[in-house]
XYZ file of N, CA and C in Angstrom:
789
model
N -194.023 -215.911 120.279
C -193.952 -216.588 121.572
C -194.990 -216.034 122.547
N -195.520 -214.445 122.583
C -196.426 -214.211 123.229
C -197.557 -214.264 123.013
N -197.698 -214.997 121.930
C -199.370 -214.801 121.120
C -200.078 -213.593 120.647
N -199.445 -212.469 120.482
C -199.737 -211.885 120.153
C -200.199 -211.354 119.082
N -201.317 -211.211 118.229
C -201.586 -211.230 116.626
C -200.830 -210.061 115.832
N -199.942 -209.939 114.997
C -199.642 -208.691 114.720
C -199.801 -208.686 113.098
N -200.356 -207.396 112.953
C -199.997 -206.714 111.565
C -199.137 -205.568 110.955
N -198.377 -206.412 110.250
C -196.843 -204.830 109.820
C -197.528 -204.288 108.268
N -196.998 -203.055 108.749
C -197.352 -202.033 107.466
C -196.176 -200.814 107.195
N -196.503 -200.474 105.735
C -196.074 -199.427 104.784
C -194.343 -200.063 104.510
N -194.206 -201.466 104.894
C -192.620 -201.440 104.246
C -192.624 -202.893 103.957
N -192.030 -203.252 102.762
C -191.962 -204.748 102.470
C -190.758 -205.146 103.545
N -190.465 -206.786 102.943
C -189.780 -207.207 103.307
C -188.489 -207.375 102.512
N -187.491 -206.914 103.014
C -186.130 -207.197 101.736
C -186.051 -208.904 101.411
N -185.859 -209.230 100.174
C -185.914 -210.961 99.435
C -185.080 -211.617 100.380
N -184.002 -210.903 100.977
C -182.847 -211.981 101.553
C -183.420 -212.225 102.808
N -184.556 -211.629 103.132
C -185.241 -211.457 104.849
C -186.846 -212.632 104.504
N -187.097 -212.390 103.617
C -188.223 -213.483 103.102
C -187.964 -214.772 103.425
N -186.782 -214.881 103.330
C -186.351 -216.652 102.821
C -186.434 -217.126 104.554
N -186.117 -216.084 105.364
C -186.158 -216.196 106.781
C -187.287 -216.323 107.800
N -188.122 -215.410 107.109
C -189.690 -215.236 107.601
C -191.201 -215.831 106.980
N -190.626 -215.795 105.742
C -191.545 -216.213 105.055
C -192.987 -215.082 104.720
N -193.896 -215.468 104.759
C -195.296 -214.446 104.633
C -196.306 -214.393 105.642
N -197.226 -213.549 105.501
C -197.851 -214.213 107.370
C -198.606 -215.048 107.186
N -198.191 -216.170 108.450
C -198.628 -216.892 109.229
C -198.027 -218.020 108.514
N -197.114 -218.436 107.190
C -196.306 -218.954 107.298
C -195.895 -219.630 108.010
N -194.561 -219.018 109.037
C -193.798 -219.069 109.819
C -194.443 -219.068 111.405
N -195.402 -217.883 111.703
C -195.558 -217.084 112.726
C -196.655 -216.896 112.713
N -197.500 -217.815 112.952
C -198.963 -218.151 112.388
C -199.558 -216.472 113.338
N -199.101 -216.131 114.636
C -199.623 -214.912 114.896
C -199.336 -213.681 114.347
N -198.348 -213.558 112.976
C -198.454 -212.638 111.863
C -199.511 -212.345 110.971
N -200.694 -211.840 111.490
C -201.973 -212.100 110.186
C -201.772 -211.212 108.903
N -201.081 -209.978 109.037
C -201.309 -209.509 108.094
C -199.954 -208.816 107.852
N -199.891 -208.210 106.535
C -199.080 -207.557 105.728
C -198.854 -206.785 105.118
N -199.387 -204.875 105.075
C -199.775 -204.212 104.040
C -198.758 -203.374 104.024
N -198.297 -203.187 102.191
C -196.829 -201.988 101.851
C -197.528 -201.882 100.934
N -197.365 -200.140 100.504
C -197.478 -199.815 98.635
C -196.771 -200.303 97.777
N -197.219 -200.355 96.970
C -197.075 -200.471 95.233
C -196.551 -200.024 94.913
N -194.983 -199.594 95.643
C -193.725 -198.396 94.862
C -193.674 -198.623 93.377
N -193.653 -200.122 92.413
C -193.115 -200.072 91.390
C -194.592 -199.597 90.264
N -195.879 -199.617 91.337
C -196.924 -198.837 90.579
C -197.110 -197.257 90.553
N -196.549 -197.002 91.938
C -196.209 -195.639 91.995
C -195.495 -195.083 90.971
N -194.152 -195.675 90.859
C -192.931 -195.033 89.836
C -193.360 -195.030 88.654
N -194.598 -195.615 88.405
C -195.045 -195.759 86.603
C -195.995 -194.677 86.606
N -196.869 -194.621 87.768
C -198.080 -193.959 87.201
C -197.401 -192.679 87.281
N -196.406 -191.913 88.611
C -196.254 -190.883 88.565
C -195.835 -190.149 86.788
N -194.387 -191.427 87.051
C -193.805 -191.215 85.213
C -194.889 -190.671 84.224
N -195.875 -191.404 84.012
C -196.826 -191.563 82.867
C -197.711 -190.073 82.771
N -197.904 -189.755 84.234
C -198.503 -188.152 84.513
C -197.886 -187.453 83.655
N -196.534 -187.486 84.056
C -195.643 -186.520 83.434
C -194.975 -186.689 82.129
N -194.990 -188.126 81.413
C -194.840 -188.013 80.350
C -196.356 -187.447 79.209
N -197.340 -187.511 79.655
C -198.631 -187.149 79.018
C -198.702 -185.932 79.109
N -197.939 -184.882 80.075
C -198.190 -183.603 80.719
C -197.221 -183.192 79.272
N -196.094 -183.988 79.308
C -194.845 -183.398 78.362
C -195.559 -183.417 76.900
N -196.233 -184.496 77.044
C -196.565 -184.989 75.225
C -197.774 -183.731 74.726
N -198.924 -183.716 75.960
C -199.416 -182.307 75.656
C -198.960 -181.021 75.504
N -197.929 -180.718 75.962
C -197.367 -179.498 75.567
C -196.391 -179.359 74.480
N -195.935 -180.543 74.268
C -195.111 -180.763 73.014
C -195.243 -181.785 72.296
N -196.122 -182.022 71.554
C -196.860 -183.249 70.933
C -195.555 -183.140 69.948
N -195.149 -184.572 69.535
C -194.441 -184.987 68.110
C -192.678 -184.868 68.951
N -192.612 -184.420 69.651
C -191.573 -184.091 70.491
C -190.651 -185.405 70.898
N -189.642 -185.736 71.162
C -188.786 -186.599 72.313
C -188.903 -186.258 73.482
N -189.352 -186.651 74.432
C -189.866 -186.378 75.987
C -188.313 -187.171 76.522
N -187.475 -186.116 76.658
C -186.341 -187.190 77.579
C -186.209 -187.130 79.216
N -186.240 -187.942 79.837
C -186.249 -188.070 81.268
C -185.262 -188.057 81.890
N -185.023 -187.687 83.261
C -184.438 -187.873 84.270
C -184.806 -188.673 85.389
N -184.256 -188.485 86.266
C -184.600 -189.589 87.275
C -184.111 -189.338 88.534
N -184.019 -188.974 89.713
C -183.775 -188.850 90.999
C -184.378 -189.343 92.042
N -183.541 -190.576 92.175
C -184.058 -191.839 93.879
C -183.544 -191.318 94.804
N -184.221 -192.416 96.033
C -183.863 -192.310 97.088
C -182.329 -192.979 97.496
N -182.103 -194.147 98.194
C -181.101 -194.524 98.812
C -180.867 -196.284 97.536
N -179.895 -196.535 97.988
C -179.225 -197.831 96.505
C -179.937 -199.093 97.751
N -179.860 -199.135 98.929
C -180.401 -200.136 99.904
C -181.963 -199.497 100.188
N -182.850 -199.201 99.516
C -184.304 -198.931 99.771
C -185.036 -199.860 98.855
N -185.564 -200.737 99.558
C -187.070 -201.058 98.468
C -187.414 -200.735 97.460
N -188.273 -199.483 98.821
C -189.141 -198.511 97.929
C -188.338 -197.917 96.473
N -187.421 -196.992 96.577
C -186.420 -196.670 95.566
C -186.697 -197.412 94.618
N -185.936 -198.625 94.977
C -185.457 -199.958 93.843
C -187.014 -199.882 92.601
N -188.046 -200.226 93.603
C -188.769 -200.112 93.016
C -189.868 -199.247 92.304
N -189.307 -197.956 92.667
C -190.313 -197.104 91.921
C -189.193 -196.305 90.774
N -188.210 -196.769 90.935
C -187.433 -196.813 89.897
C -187.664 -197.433 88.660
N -188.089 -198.871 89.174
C -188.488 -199.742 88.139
C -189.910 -199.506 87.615
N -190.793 -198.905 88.631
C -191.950 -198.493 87.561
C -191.453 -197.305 86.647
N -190.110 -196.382 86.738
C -189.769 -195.536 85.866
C -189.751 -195.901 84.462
N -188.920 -197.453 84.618
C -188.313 -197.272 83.576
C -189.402 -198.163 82.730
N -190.394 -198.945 83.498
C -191.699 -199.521 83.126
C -192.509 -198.260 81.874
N -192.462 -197.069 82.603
C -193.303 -196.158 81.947
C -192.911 -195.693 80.871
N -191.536 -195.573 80.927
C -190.411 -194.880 79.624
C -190.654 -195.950 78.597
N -190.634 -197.435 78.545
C -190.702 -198.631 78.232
C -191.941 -198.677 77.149
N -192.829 -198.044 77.415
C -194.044 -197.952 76.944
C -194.414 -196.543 76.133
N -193.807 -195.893 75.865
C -194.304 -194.587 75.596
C -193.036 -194.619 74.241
N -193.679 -194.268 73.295
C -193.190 -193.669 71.987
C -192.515 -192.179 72.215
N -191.290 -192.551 71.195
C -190.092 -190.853 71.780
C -190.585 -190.353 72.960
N -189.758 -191.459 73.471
C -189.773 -191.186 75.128
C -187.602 -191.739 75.553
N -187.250 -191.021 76.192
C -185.999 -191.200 76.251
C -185.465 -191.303 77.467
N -185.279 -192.530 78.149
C -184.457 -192.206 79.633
C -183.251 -191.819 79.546
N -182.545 -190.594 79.707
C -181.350 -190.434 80.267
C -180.269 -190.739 81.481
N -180.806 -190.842 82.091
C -180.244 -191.446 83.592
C -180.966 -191.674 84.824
N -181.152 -192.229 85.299
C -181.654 -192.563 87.087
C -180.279 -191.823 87.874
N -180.227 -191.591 89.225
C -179.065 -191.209 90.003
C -180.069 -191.261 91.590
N -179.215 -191.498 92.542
C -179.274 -191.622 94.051
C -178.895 -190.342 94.672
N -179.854 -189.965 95.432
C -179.599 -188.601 96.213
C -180.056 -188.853 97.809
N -180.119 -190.188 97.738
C -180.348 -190.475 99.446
C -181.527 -190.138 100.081
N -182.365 -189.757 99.300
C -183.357 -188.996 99.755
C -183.294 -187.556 100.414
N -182.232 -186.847 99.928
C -181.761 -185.252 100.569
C -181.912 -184.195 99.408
N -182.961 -183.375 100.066
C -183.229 -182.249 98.760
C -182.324 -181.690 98.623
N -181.161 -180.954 99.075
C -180.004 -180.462 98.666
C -179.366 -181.117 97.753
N -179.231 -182.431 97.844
C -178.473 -183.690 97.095
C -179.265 -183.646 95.428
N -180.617 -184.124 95.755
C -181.451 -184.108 94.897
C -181.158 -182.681 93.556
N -181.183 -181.405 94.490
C -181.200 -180.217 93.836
C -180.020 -180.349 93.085
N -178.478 -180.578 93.798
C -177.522 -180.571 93.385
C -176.914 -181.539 91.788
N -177.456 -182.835 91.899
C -177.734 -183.556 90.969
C -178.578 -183.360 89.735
N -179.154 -182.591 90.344
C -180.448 -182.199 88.722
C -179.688 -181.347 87.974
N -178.937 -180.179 89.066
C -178.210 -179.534 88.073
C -177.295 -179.695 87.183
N -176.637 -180.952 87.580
C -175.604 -181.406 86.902
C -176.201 -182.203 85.862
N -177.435 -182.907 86.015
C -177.739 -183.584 85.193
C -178.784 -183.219 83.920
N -179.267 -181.684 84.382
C -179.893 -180.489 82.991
C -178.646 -179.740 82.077
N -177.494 -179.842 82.686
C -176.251 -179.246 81.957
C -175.908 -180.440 80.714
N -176.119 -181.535 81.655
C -175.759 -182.762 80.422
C -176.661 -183.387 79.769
N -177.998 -183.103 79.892
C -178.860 -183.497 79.181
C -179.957 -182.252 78.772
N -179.509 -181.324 78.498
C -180.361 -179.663 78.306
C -181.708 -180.260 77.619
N -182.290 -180.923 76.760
C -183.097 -181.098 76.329
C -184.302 -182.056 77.240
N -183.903 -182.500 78.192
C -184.550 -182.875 79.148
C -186.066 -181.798 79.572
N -187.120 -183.020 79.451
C -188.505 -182.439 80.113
C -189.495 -182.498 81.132
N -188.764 -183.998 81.486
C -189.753 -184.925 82.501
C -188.215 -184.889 83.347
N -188.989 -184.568 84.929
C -188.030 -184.578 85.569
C -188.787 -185.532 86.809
N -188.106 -186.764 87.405
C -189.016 -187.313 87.918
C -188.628 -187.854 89.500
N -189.186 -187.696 90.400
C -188.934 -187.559 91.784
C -188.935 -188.996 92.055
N -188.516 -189.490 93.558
C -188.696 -190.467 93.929
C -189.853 -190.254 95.190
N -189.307 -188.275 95.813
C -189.982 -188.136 96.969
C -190.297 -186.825 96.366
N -191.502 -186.379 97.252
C -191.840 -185.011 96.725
C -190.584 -183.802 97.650
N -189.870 -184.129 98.730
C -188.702 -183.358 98.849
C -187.951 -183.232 97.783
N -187.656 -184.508 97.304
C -186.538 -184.503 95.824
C -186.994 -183.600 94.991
N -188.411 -183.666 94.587
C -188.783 -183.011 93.582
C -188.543 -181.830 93.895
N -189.005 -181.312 94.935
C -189.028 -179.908 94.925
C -187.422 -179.132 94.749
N -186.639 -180.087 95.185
C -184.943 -179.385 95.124
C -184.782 -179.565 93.983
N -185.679 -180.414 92.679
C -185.167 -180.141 91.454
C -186.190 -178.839 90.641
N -187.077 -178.646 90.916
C -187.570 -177.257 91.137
C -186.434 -176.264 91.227
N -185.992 -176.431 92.047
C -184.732 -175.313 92.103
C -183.897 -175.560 91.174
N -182.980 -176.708 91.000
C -181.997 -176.461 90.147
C -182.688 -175.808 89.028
N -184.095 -176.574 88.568
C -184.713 -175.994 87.184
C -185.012 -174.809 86.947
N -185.353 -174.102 87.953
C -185.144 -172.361 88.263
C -183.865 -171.717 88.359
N -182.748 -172.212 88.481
C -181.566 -171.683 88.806
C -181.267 -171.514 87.054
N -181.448 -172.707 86.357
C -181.046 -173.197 84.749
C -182.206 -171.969 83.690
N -183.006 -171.256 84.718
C -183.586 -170.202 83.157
C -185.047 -171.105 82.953
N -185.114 -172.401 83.307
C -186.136 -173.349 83.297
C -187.351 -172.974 83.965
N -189.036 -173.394 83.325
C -190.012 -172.729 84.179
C -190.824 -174.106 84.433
N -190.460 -174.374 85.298
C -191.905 -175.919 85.935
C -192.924 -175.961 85.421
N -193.776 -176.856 84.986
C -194.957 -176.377 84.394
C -195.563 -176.341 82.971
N -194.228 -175.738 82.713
C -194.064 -174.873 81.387
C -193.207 -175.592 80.126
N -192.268 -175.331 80.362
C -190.827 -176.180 79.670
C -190.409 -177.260 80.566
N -190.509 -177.641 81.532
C -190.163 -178.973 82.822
C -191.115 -179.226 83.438
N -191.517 -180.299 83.134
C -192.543 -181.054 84.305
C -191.747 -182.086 85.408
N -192.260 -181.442 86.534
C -191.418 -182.259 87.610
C -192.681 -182.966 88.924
N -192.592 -183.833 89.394
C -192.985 -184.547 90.194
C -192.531 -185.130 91.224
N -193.290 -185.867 92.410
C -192.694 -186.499 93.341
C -193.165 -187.534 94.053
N -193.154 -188.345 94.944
C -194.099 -189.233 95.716
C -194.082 -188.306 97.388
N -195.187 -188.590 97.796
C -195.234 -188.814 99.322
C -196.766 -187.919 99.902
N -197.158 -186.751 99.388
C -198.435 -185.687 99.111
C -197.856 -184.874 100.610
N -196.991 -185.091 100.471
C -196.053 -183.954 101.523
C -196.929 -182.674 101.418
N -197.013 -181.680 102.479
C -197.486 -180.723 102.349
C -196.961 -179.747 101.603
N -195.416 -179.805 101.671
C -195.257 -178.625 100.948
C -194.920 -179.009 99.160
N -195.475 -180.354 99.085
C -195.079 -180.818 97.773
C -196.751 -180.307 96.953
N -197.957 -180.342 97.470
C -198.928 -180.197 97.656
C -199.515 -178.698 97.325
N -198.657 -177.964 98.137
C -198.783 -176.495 97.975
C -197.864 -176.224 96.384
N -197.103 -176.998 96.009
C -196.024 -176.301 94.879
C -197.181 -177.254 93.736
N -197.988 -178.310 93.705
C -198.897 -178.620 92.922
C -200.021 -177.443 92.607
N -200.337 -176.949 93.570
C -201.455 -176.019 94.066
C -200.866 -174.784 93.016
N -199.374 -174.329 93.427
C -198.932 -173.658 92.870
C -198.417 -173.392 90.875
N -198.596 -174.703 90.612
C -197.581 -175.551 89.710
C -196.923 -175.502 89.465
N -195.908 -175.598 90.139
C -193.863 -176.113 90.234
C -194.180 -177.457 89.634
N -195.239 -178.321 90.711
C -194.936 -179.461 90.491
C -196.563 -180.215 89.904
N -196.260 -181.160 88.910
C -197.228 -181.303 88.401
C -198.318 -182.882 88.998
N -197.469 -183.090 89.405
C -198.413 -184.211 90.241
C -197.614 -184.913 91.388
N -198.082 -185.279 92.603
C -197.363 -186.460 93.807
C -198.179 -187.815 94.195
N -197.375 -188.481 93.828
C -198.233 -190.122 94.162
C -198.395 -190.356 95.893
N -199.154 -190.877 96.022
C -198.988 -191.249 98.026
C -200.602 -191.691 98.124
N -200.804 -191.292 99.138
C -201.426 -192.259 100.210
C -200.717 -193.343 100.945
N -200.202 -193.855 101.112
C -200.002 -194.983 101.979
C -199.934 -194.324 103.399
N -199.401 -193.316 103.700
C -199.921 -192.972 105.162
C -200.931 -193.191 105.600
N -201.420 -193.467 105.131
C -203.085 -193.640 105.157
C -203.244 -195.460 105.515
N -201.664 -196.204 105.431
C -202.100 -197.591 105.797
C -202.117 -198.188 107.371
N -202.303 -197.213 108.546
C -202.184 -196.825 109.491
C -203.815 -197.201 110.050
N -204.629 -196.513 108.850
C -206.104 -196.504 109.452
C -206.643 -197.578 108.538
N -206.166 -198.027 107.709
C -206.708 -199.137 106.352
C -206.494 -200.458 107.715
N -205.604 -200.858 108.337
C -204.751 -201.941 108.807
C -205.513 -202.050 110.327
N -206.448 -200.915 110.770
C -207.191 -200.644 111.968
C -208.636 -201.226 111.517
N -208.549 -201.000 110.234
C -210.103 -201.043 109.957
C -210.294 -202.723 109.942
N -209.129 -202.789 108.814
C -209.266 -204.614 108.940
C -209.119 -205.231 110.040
N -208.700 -204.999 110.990
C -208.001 -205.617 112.475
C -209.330 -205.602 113.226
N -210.283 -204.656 113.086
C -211.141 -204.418 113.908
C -212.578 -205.677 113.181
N -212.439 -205.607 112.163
C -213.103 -206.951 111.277
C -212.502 -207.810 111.761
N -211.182 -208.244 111.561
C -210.747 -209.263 111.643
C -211.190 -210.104 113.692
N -211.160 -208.958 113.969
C -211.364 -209.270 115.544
C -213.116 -209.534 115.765
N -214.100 -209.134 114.934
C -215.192 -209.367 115.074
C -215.759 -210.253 113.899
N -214.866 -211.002 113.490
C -215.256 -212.492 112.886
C -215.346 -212.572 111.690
N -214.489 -211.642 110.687
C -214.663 -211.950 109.683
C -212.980 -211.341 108.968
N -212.614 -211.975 108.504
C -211.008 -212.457 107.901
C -211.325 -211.455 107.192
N -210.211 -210.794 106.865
C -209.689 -209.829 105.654
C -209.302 -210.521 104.724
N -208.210 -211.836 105.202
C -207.494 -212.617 104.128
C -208.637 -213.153 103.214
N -209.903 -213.397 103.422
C -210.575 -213.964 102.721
C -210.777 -213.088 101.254
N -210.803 -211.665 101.519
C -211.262 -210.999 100.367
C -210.163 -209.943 99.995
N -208.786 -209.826 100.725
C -207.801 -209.457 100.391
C -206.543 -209.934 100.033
N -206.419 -211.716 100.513
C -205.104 -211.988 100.978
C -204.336 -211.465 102.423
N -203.230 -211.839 102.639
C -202.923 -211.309 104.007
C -201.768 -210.744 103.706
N -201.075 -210.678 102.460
C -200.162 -209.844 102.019
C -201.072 -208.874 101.333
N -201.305 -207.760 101.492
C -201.408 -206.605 100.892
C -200.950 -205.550 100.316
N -200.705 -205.107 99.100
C -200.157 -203.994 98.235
C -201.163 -202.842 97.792
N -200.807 -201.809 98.937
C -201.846 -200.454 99.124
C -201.590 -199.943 97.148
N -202.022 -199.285 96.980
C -202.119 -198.899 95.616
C -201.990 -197.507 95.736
N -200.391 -196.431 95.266
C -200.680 -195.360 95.995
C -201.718 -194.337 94.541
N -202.118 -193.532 95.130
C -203.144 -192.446 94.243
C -202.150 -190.722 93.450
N -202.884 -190.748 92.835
C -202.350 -189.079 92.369
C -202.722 -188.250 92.696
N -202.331 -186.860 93.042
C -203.017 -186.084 93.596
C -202.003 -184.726 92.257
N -203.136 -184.167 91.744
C -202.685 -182.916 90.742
C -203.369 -182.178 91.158
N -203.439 -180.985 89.774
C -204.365 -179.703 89.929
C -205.440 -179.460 89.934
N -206.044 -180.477 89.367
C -207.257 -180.950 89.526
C -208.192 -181.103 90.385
N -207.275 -182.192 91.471
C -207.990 -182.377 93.055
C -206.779 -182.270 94.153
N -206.241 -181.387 93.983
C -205.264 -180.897 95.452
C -206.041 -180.025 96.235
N -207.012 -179.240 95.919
C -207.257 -178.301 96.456
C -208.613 -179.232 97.296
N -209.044 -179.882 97.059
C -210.077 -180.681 97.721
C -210.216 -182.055 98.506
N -208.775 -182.188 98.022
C -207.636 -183.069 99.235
C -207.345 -182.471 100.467
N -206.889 -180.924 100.259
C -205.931 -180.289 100.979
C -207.111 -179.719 102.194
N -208.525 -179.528 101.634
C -209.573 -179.028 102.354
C -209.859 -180.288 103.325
N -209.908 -181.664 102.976
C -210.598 -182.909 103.526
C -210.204 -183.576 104.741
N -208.388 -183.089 104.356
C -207.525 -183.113 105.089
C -206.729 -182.631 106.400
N -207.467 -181.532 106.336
C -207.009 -180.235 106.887
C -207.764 -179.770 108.155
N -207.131 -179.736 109.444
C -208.278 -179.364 110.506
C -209.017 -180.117 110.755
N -210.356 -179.618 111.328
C -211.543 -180.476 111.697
C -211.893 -181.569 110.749
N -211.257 -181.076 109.220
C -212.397 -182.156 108.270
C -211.555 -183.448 108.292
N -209.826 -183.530 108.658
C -209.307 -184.666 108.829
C -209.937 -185.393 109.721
N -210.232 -184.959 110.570
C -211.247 -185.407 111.975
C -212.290 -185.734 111.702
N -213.021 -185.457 110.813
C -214.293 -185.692 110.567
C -214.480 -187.249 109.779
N -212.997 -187.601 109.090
C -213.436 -188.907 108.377
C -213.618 -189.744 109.341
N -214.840 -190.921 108.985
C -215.484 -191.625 109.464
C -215.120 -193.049 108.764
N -214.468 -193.721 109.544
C -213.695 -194.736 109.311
C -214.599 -196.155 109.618
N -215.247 -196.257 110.140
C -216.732 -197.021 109.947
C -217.391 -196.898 108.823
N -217.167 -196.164 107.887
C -217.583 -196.305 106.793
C -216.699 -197.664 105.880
N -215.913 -197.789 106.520
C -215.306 -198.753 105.181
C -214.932 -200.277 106.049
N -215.821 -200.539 107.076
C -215.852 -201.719 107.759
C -216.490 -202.320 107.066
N -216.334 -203.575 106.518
C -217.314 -204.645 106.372
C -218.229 -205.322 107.069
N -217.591 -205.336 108.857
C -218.855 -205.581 109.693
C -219.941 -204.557 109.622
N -219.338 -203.821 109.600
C -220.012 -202.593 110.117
C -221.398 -202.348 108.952
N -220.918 -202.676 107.503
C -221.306 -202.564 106.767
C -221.464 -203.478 105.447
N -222.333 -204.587 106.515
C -222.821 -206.092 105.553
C -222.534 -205.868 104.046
N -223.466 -204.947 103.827
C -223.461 -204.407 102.304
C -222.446 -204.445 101.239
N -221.258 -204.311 101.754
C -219.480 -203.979 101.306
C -219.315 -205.142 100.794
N -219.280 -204.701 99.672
C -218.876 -206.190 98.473
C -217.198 -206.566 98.789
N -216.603 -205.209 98.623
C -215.223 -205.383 98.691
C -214.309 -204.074 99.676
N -213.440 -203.901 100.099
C -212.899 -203.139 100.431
C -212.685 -201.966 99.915
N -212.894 -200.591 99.885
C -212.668 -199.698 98.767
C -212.103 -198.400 99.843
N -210.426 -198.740 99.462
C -209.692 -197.671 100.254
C -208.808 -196.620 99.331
N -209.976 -195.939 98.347
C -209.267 -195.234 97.158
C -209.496 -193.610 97.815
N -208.694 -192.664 97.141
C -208.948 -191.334 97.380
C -210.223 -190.882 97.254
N -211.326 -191.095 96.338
C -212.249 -190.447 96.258
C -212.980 -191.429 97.247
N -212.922 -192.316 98.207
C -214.121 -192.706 99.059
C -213.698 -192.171 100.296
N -212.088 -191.997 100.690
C -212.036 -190.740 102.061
C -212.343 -189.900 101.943
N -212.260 -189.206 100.804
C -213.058 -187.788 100.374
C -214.161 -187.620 100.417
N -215.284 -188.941 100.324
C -216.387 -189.226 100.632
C -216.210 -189.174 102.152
N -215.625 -189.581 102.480
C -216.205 -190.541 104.168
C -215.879 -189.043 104.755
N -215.043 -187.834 104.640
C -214.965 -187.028 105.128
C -215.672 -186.032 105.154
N -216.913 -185.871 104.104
C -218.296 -184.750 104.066
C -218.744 -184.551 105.424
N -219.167 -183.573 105.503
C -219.813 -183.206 106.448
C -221.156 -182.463 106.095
């Protein structure tokens, strides 16, 4: 009613709320845009880290899984659940044992793992929904004689800091995320979109951020890029299309903020 153009980000829409709103501009022609992650790509790729982490250390093995979500009314959950069981789905002696809801509370989380390494002891892949979760199953897996890393590979979503530091450390063997990051993705397009050239044209106006991995590999050069002045330093004009005729396509992956942040 006020004309106002708006773009929503980092959360879908629940199906029973769709049928109401529709997609942008649909309904609400001043809705242009739409951007949430890829929870059910998240929940696979994280899985797949950690089932490859398991299969290397115990090749010929049964890799049996666990599972610890967020809330039974979350999206996100629902669906990075379903990239879980996407990943288990695909992988030879690979074994899901259970999914379970911990609300998203590391105490909860912790408390549940334990109960659920007593009943499934042979368990290897232990798999987060959030990198809080993960880390409270860190604990139970330390409480059980269990060494992260080692005999349990555990994971999480979100590149939480202190999920980040226990990668650094290796408790935890990998965290999916970025989408915080759809804050400055949704600025960049807006600021195109306001100087004459549509996003929808070369994105759509529903958008699904794609979240990234961050391991042992490149945490430590995340954690530098990120950190202090050099967060400050990314240069977000780098990934304008006005700005930068040249730009075939949009490219909002980890290694081009890592770029855009050199100094």
């Amino acid at each position: 009613a006020a004309k106002v153009r708006s773009f929503a980000i980092n959360t879908d829409v629940l199906p029973e709320d769709k049928i109401l709103v529709g997609a942008p501009g649909d309904k609400y022609k001043y809705w242009i845009g739409h951007m949430f992650p890829n929870d059910v790509q998240a929940g696979r790729d994280l899985a797949l880290v950690l089932l490859r982490e398991s299969r290397a250390k115990y090749p010929g093995k049964t890799a049996e899984v666990i599972g610890v979500s967020g809330s039974r009314d979350s999206a996100a959950a629902v669906d990075r659940n379903t990239g879980l069981e996407s990943a288990v789905s695909q992988f030879e002696n690979t074994q899901l044992n259970q999914i379970v809801f911990a609300g998203w509370d590391p105490q909860d989380a912790q408390l549940r793992t334990a109960g659920l390494l007593k009943r499934y002891p042979q368990t290897r892949v232990l798999w987060a929904a959030s990198d809080a979760m993960a880390l409270g199953m860190v604990t139970a897996a330390r409480a059980q004689g269990r060494t992260p890393g080692s005999d349990v590979f555990i994971g999480g979503v979100d590149w939480s800091d202190a999920g980040l530091v226990a990668i650094a450390q290796g408790d935890l063997v990998a965290s999916m995320g970025g989408h915080f990051m759809e804050g400055g993705w949704a600025m960049v397009l807006l600021h195109d979109y306001h100087h004459g050239r549509d996003f929808s044209s070369a994105l759509g106006s529903t958008i699904r951020s794609e979240m990234q991995v961050i391991h042992k590999g490149n945490v430590l050069s995340y954690r530098k890029s990120f950190s202090g002045k050099y967060a400050d330093a990314i240069d977000f004009r780098k990934f304008s299309r006005v700005l930068n005729p040249g730009l075939k396509k949009y490219d909002f992956s980890l290694k081009a903020v890592l770029n855009a942040s050199k100094q």
